[in-house]
Structure formats: C-alpha cells, structure tokens
Short mmCIF file of C-alpha atoms and ligand atoms in Angstrom, two decimals:
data_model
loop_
_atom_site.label_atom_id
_atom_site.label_comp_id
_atom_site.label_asym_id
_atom_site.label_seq_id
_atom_site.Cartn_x
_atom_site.Cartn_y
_atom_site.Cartn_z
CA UNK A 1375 -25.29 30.18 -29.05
CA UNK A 1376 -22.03 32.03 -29.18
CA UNK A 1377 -18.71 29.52 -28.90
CA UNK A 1378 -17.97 29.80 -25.70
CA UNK A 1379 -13.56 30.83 -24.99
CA UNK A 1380 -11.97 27.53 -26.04
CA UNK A 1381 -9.61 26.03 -23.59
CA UNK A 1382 -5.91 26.32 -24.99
CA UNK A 1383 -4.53 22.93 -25.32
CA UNK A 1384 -2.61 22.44 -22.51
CA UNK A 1385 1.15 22.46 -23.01
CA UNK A 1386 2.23 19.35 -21.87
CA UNK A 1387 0.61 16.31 -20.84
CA UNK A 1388 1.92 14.61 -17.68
CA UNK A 1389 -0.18 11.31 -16.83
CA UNK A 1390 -0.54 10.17 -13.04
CA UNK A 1391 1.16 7.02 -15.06
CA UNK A 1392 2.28 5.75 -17.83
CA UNK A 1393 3.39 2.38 -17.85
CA UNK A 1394 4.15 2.15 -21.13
CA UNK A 1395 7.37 3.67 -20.92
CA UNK A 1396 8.61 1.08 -18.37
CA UNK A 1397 7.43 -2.10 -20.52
CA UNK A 1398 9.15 -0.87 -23.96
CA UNK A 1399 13.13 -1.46 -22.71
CA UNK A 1400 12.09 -4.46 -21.05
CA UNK A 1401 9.24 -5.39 -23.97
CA UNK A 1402 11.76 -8.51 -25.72
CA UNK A 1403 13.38 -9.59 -22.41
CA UNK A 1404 9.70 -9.87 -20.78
CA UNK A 1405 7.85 -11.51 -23.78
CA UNK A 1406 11.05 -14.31 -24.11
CA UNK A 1407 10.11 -15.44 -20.48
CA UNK A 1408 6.47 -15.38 -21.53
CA UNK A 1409 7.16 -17.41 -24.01
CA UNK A 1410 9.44 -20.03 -21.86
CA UNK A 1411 6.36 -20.31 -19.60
CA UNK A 1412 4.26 -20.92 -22.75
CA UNK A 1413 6.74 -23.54 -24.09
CA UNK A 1414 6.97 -25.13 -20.63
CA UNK A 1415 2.50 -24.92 -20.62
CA UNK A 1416 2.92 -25.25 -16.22
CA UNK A 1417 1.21 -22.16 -15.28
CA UNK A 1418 1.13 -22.58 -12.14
CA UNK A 1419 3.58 -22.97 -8.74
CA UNK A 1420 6.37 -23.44 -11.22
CA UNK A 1421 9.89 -22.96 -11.54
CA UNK A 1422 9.47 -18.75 -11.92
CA UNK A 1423 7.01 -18.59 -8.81
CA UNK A 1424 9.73 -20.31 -6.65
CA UNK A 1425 12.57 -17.43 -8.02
CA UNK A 1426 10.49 -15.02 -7.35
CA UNK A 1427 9.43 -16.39 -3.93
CA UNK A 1428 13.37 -16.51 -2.71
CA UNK A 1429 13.97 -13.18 -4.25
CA UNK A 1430 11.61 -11.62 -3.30
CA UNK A 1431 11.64 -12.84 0.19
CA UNK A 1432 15.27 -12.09 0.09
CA UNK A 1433 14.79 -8.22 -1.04
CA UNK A 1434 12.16 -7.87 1.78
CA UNK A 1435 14.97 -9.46 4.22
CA UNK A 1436 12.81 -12.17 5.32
CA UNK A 1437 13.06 -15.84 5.12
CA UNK A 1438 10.00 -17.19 3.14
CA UNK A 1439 7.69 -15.74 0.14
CA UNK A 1440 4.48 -17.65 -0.67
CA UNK A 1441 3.51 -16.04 -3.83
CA UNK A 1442 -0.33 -15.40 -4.25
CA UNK A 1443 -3.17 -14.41 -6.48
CA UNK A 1444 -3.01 -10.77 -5.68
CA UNK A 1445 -2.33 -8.24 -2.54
CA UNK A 1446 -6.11 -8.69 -1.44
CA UNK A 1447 -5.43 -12.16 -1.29
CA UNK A 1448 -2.28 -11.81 0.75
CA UNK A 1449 -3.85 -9.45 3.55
CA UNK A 1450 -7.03 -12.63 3.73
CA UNK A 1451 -4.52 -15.98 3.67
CA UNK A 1452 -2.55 -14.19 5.97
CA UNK A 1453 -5.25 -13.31 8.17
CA UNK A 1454 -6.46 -16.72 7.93
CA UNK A 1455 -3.36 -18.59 8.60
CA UNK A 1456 -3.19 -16.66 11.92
CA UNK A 1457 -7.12 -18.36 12.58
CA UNK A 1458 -8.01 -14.73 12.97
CA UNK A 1459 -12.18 -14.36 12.24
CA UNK A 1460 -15.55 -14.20 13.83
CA UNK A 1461 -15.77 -12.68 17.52
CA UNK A 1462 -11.87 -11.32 16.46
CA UNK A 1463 -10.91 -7.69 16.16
CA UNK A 1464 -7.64 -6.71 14.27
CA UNK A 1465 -6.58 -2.42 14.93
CA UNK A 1466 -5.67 -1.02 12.02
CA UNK A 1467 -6.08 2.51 10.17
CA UNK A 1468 -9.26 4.09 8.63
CA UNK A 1469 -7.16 5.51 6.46
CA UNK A 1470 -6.73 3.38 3.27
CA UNK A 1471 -7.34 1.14 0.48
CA UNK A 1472 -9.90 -0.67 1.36
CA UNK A 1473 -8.42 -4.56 1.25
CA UNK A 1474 -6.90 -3.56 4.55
CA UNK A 1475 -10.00 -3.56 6.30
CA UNK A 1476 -12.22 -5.43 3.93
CA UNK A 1477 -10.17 -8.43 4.09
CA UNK A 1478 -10.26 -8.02 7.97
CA UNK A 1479 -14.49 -8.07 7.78
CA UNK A 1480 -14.17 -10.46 5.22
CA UNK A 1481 -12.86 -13.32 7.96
CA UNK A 1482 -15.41 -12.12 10.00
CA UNK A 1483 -13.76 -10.11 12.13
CA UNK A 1484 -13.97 -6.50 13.12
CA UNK A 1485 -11.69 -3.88 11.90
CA UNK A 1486 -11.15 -1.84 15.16
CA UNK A 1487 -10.18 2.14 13.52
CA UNK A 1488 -7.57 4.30 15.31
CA UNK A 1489 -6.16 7.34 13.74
CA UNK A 1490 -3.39 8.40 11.68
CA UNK A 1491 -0.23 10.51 12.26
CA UNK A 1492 -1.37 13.61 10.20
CA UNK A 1493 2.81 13.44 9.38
CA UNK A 1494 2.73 10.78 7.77
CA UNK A 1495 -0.65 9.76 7.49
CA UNK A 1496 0.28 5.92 8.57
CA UNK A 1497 -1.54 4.30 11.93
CA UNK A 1498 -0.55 6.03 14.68
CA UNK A 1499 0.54 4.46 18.08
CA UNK A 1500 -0.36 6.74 20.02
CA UNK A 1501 -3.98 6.38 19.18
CA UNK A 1502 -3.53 2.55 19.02
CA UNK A 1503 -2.26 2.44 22.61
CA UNK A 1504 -5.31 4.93 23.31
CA UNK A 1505 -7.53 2.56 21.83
CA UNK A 1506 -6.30 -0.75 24.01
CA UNK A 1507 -5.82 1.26 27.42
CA UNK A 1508 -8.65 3.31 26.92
CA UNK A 1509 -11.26 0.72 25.71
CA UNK A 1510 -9.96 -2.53 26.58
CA UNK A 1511 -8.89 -4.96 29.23
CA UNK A 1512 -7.23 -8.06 29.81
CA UNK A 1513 -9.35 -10.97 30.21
CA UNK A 1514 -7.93 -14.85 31.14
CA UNK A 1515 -5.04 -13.63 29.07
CA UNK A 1516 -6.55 -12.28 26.13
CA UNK A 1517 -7.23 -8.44 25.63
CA UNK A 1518 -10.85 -7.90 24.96
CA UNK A 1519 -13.01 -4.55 23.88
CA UNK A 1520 -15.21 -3.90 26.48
CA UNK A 1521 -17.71 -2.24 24.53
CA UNK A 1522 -18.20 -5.41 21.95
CA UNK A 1523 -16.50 -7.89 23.41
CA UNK A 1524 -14.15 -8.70 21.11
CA UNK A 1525 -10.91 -10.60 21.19
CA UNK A 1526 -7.98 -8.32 19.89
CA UNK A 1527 -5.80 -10.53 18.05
CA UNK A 1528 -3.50 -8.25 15.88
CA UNK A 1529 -2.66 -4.75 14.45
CA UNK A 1530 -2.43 -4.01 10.84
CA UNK A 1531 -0.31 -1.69 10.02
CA UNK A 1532 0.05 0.09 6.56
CA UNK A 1533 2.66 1.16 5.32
CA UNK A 1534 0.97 3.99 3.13
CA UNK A 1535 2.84 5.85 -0.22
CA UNK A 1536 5.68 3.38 0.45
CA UNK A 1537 7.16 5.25 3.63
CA UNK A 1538 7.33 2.55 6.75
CA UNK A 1539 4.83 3.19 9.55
CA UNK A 1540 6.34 4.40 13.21
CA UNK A 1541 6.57 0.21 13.51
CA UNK A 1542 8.89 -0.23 16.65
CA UNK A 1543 6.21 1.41 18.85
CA UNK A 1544 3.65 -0.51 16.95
CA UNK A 1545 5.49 -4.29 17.07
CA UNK A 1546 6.23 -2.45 20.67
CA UNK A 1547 2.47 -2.22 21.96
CA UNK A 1548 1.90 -5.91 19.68
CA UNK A 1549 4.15 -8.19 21.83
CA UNK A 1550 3.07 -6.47 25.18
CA UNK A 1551 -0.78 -7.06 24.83
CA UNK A 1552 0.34 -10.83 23.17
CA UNK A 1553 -0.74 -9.69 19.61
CA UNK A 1554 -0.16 -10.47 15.77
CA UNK A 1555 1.37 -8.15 13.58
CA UNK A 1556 0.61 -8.21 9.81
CA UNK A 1557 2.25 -5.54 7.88
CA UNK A 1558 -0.05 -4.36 4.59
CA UNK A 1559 3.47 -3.42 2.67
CA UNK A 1560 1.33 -3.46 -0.66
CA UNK A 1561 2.47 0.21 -1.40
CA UNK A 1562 5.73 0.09 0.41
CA UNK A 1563 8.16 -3.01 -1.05
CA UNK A 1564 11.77 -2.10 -0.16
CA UNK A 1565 11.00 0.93 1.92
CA UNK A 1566 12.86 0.77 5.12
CA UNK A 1567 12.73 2.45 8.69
CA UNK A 1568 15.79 4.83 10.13
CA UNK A 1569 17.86 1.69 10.88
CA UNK A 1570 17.80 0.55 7.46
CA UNK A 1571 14.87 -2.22 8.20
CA UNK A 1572 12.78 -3.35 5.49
CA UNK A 1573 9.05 -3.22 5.12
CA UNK A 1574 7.49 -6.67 5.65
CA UNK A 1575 10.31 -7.65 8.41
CA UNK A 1576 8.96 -5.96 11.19
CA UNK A 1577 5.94 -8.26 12.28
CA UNK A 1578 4.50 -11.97 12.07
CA UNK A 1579 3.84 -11.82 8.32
CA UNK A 1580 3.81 -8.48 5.58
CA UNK A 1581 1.65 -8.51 2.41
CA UNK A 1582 2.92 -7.34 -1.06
CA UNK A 1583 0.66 -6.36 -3.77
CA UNK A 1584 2.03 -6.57 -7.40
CA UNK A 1585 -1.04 -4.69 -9.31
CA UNK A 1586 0.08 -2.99 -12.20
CA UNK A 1587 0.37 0.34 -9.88
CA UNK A 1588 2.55 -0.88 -7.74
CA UNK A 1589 6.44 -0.23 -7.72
CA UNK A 1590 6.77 -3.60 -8.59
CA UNK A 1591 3.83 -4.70 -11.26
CA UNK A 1592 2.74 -7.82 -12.73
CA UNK A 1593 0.40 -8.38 -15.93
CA UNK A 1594 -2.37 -8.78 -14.23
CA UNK A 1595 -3.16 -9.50 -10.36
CA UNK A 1596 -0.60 -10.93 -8.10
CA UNK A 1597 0.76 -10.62 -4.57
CA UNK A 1598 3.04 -12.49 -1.98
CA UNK A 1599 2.86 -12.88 1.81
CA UNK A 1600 6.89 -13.14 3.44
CA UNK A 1601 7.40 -13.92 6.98
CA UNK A 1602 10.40 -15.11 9.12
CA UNK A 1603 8.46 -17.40 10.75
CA UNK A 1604 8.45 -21.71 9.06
CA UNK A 1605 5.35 -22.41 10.63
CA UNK A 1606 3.04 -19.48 9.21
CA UNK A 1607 4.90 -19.88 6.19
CA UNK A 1608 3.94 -23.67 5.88
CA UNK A 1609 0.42 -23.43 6.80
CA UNK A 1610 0.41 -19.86 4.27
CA UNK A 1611 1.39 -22.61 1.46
CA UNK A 1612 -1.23 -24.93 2.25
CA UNK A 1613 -3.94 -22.44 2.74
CA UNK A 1614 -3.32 -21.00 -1.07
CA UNK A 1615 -4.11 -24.65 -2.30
CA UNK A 1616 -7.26 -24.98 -0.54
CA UNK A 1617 -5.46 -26.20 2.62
CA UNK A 1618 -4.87 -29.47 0.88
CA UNK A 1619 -2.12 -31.56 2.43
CA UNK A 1620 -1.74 -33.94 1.37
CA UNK A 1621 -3.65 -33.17 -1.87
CA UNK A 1622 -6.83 -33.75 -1.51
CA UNK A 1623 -6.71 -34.17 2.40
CA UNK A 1624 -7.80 -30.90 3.82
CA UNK A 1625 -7.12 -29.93 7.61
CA UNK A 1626 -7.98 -26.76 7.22
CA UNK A 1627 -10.67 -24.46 4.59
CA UNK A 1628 -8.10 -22.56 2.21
CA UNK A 1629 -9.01 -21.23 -0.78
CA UNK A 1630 -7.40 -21.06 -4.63
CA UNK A 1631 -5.09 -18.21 -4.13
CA UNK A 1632 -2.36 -19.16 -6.38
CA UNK A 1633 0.27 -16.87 -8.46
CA UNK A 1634 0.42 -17.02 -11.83
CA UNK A 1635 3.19 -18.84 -13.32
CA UNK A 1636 3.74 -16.05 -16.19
CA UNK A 1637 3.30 -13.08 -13.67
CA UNK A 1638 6.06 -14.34 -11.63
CA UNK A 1639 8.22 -14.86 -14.49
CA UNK A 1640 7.56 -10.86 -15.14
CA UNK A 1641 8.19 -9.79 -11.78
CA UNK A 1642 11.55 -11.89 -11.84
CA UNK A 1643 12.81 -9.89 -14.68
CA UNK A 1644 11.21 -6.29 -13.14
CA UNK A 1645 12.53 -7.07 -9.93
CA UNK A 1646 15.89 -6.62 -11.16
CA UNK A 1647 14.64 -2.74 -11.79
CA UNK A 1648 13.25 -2.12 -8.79
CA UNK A 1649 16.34 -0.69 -6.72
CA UNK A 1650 16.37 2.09 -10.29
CA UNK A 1651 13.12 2.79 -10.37
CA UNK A 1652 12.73 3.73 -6.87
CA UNK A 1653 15.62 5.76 -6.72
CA UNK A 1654 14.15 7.67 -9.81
CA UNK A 1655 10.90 8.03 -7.89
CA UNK A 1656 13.21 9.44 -4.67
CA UNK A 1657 14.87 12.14 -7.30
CA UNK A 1658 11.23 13.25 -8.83
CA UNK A 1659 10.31 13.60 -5.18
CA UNK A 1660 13.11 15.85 -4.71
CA UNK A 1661 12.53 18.28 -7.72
CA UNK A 1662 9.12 18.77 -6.26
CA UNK A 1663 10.64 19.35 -2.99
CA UNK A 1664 12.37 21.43 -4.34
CA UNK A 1665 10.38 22.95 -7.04
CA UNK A 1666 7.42 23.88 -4.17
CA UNK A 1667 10.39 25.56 -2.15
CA UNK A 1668 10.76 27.65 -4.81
CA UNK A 1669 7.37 28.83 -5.81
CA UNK A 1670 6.78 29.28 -2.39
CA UNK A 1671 2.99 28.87 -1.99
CA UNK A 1672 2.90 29.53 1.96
CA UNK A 1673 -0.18 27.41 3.09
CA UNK A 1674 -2.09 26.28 0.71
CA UNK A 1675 0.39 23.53 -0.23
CA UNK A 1676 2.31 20.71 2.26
CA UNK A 1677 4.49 18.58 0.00
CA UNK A 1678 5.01 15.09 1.72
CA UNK A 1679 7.60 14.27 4.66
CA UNK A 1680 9.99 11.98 4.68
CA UNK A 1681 10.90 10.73 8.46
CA UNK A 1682 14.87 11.54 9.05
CA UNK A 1683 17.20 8.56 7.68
CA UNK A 1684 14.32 6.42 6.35
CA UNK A 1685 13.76 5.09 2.89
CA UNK A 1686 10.78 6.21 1.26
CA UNK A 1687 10.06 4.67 -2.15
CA UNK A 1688 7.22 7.26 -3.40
CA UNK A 1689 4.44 4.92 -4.60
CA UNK A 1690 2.85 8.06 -4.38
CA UNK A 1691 4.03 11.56 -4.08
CA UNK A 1692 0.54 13.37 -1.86
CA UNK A 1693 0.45 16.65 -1.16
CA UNK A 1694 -2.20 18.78 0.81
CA UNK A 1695 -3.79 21.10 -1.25
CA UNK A 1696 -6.12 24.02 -0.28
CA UNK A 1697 -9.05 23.80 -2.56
CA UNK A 1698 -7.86 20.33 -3.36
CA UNK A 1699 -10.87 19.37 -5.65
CA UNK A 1700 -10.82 23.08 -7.30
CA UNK A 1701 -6.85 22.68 -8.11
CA UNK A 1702 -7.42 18.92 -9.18
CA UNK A 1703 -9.88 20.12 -11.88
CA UNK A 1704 -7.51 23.19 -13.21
CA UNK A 1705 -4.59 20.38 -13.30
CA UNK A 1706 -6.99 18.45 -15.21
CA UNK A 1707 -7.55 21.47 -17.11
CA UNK A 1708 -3.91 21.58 -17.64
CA UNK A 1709 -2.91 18.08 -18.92
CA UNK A 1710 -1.95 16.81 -15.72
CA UNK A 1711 -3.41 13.40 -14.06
CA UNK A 1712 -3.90 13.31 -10.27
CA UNK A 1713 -6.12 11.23 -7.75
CA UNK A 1714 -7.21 10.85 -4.24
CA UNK A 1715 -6.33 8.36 -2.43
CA UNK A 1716 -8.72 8.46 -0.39
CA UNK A 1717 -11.83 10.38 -0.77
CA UNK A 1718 -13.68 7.95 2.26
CA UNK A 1719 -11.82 7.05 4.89
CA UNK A 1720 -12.96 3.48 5.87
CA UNK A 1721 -14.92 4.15 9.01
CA UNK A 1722 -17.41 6.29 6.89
CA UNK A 1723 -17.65 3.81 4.02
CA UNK A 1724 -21.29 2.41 4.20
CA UNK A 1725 -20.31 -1.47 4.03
CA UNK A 1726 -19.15 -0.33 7.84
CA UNK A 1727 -22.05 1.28 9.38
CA UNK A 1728 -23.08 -1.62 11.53
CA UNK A 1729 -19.56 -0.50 12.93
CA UNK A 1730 -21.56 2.51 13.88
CA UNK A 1731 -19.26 5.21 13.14
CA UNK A 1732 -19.43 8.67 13.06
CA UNK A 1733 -18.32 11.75 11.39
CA UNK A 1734 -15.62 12.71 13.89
CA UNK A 1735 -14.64 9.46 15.00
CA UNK A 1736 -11.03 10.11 13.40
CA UNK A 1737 -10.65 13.67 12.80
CA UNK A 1738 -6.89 13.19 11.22
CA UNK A 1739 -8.24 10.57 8.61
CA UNK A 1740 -11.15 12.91 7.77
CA UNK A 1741 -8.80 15.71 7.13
CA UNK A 1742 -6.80 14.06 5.14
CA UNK A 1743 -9.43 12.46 2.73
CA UNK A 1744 -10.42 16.36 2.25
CA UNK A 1745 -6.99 17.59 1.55
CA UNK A 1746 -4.86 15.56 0.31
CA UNK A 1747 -4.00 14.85 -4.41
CA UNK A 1748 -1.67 12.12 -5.43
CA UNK A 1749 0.92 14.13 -8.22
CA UNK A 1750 2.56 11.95 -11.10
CA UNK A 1751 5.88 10.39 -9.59
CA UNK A 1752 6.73 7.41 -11.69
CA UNK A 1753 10.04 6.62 -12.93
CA UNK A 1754 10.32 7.82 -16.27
CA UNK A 1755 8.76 11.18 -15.61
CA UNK A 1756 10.84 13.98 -17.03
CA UNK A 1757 12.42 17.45 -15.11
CA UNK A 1758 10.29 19.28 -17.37
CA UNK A 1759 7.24 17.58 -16.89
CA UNK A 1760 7.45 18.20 -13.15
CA UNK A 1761 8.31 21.44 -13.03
CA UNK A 1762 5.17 22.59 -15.20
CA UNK A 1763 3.06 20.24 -13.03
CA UNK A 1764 4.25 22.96 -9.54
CA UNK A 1765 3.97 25.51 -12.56
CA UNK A 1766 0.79 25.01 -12.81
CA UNK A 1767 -0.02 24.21 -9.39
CA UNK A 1768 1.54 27.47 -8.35
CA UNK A 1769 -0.73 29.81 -11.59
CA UNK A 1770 -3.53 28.11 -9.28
CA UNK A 1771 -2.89 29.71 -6.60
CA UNK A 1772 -1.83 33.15 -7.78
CA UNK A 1773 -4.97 33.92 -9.74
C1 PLP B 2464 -3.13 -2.16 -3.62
C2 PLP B 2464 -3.37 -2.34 -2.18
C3 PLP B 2464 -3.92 -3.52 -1.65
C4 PLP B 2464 -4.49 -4.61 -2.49
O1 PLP B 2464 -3.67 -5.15 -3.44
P1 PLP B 2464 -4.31 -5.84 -4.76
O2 PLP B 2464 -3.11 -6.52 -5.36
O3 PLP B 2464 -4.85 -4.75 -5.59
O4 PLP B 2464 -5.33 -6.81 -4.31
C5 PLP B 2464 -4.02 -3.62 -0.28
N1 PLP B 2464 -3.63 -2.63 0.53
C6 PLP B 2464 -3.12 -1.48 0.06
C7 PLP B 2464 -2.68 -0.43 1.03
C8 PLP B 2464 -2.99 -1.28 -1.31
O5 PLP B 2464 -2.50 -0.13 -1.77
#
C-alpha cells in the first residue's frame, strides 16, 4: 500500500478551551486559599462558602445565594423547594443541556417542551403562551393540560450561550397563569437584559452552574441557587442539608447538596475576574463579527445575535453552519476544537419517549441541533488565532 497524501500539520492550534491559561496568573493566589482551607480542615459551609454566597448573590443583584454541590443540583433543590413533582408539569425549552429537563423528570414531574426563538435560540413566549392557551385551562385556580392532566406549576427558562431569554414576556405570561419562575442561568452569570437586569433576578429563584466550562469555574462541581425571596431562600438552605432543622429533625426530604468549602474559596478569588474575562469573550465575539463580515460567506454561515442594548457574556460563540458536521471535521482537520451543543434536542432524547414525542414536534429546536458549531471564545484566545479559525472556515467554503 502506497502512503496515502499526508495531512500538513495544521498551522495553528486553537482549542474550544484551554483553561490552563486562566489558572497560571492566578496559580499562587488560588493554591494560598487552598491551603487556608486545608489549614482551617472545615470543608464544608465555611467561612469561603458564605463570601461567595453574598458575592455572588450580590453580582447576580439578588438578595440570597445558597451555594450547592453543582448546577444540576441547583435546577433539583430549587425545584424541590418550590414542592414542584409528581402530577406537576414545569414549560421549559427542548432545546438544551439536559439538567434542565432531567432535573424537572427527576422530581417527577413532566417537562412540558415549547419551542425556541430561532434568534436566539432561548424559549420562546410566543410558543409558551401557545402552549397554555392552546392546550390548557384553568381549573379551581390552577392551570391544568388537558391532554394529561397535569398541574402547570412553573416555566424554566434558559438562558442559553449566556445571552438573557425574552424574560419580561416570560415572568409576563408566569404571574398571569399564577406560576413559578426558575431561571437555569448556568451558562449566563452576569448577562443582563436591555434595561441592564441581571440573569437570575428576573423570577422566583435562578440556578448557577460553576463546572469548569463555565464563565465562572470551580475545581470540580459546584453551583448556587439566588433568589430575592427569604422564604425560598430558607427552606433552599435546609433542603441542601437533608432538610434538617434543627439537625437531625427533618420536616421535609432534602438531600446532601452541599458546596465545597475549597471550591468556594476558588470562585471567591475568580470572581474577582469575571467582569475581564467576559468583556474579553464580548471583544473575541466581535473579531468574528467582524472577521465573517469580511470573508463574506453569504448563506452558509449566521454568526450569533446579540439582542439591541443587552449584555451577552459568550459562554459560547454558535454559529449556523451549512454542512455543519462536514466543516466541523475540516476544522478538526485544521487544529481547531468545536462542539455541538446540542446534537438531540430533549424531546427526541429516548429517556423521554413515554413523553411521546415526535420528529416535528419543535421544528426550530430540530433545526438548530442540525445547524448549529460552538467556535473557541474563551478569554485568552488570541486575534490571530481567531482570524485563522474564519480563515479556515471561509477555505471551507470556497473549495
Ligand atoms: C452546565 C449546565 C447545567 C448543569 O450544571 P452542572 O454544574 O454541570 O451540573 C444546567 N443547565 C445548563 C443550561 C447548563 O449549561
């Protein structure tokens, strides 16, 4: 067998992300407040979880931060502290990770789909309000699917790639029908709507994730829910320690969804970088921008849209891409790291067939699980690197 042509090694590597770069200016500040937590041997609910829990609480403009064992965690305790479970249906969008609507099924309830703004590819009203006049009706006060039966007790918004859903319609639709809003800000901490609104303050209680992907990333697994309101803050607390309170007297079933004591004391020094690091994601989003302007690739690319006056902190930067899985192998090809998010939207998942689904159900979440790559955005990316990331996007298309 002849050698086949060799590839060329690429000219430039560019990772979907490297978090190496962010952890070496920070490495001797971060491993000192490791080692205070090791010194101090409380690992848990200490002194760092309760700065991060008024900071962070604080940054998302709310009042109270329970800090918790991971985003999953956050979407389930919150979901729980509202008493939300079996015979319950919460609306939210087909169209992401999957903890939104796991943790949903996982109480029992039923995620009830309705389809995204192909815009911005977060839950759209329109099709919520659709959804509830369409296929439900008021019953001794409580607004109930016909076709199940089902109590509708809340809408679950996410706030997807870290740009804010269209929430005033959504918090709109929540209070007429007598419904719960929880906000699944996981991808989205600090973004804010037109009027300068930050994710998480919008409804009853919003979830952060801090996995190492996030905008804001821990060591490990950790979350927080923050809410405005005392009472589903208090009984937030309690459910984290097995909702134990007094210890060891239990009014309600909780669970062991504690933060770690040294992941908070990370995310207090990180959190400091946030505001930075965000705004460096905002500029890389703008040499795209403006980098796809110039190579001028008609339809086969959409870069991502911004709503007017809002702030969108580019967990990811997704484009639509003709021949999406074609161009993600020749990035490969290339050097350059990319991934869907999402390749199944939720209604088509198998886990959810007993929700009886069909291809169809939610054309603008199918079309976008079809079309859409997740480019490299992160922080310490360079000019250079994203510029031969559209260059090579753009030889794609020209051959
Ligand atoms: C990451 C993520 C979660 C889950 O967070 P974990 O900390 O990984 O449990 C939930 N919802 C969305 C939209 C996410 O992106």
């Amino acid at each position: 067998m002849s050698a086949s042509n060799p590839q060329p090694a690429p000219a430039m590597q560019v990772p979907l992300l490297d978090l190496k770069l962010q952890y070496q200016p920070l490495k001797s500040e971060i491993l000192a407040a490791i080692e205070k937590v090791c010194a101090s041997q409380q690992f848990i609910l200490g002194p760092a979880t309760r700065e991060l829990e008024t900071n962070v609480a604080a940054y998302c403009q709310c009042r109270f931060g329970i800090g918790v064992s991971s985003g999953t965690d956050a979407l389930l305790v919150a979901l729980m502290a509202l008493e939300i479970g079996a015979g319950d249906e919460v609306i939210t969008t087909p169209y992401t990770f999957f903890a939104t609507a796991g943790t949903i099924a996982r109480t029992g309830a039923r995620p009830a789909f309705c389809d995204i703004d192909p815009v911005t590819f977060n839950l759209s009203p329109a099709a919520v309000t659709a959804f509830i006049e369409g296929r439900c009706e008021m019953r001794d006060g409580k607004l109930v699917n016909r076709e199940t039966g089902g109590v509708v007790k809340a809408i679950m918004p996410v706030h997807l790639y870290g740009q804010v859903a269209d929430i005033g319609p959504i918090v709109q639709i929540a209070r007429r029908y007598g419904l719960k809003v929880i906000e699944d800000a996981a991808q989205a901490i600090g973004a804010e709507d037109a009027q300068k609104r930050r994710a998480c303050s919008f409804g009853d209680v919003g979830c952060l994730s801090f996995f190492p992907t996030k905008n804001l990333g821990a060591f490990g697994d950790a979350g927080m829910c923050v809410t405005n309101d005392p009472a589903l803050a208090e009984r937030i607390e309690v459910l984290r320690v097995h909702g134990g309170k007094p210890k060891y007297f239990h009014s309600y079933i909780g669970g062991n969804f504690r933060i770690d004591e040294i992941q908070a004391a990370v995310l207090n020094i990180k959190l400091r970088h946030l505001d930075a690091w965000s705004a460096a994601r905002q500029r890389n989003a703008r040499i795209y921008d403006d980098a796809f302007d110039k190579a001028d690739l008609g339809k086969a690319v959409e870069t991502p849209r911004a709503l007017e006056g809002v702030r969108h902190i580019f967990n990811q930067y997704v484009i639509r891409a003709r021949d999406r899985d074609l161009l993600r192998q020749h990035l490969m090809a290339a050097g350059v790291g990319t991934e869907i998010y999402y390749p199944v939207p939720l209604h088509l998942q198998e886990c959810f067939a007993y929700l009886k689904h069909a291809k169809g159900d939610f054309p603008h979440a199918e079309r976008a699980a079809e079309e859409t790559l997740a480019l490299p955005i992160f922080p310490e990316l360079t000019e250079a690197q994203l510029r031969y990331v559209v260059d090579c996007i753009a030889d794609f298309y020209r051959r």
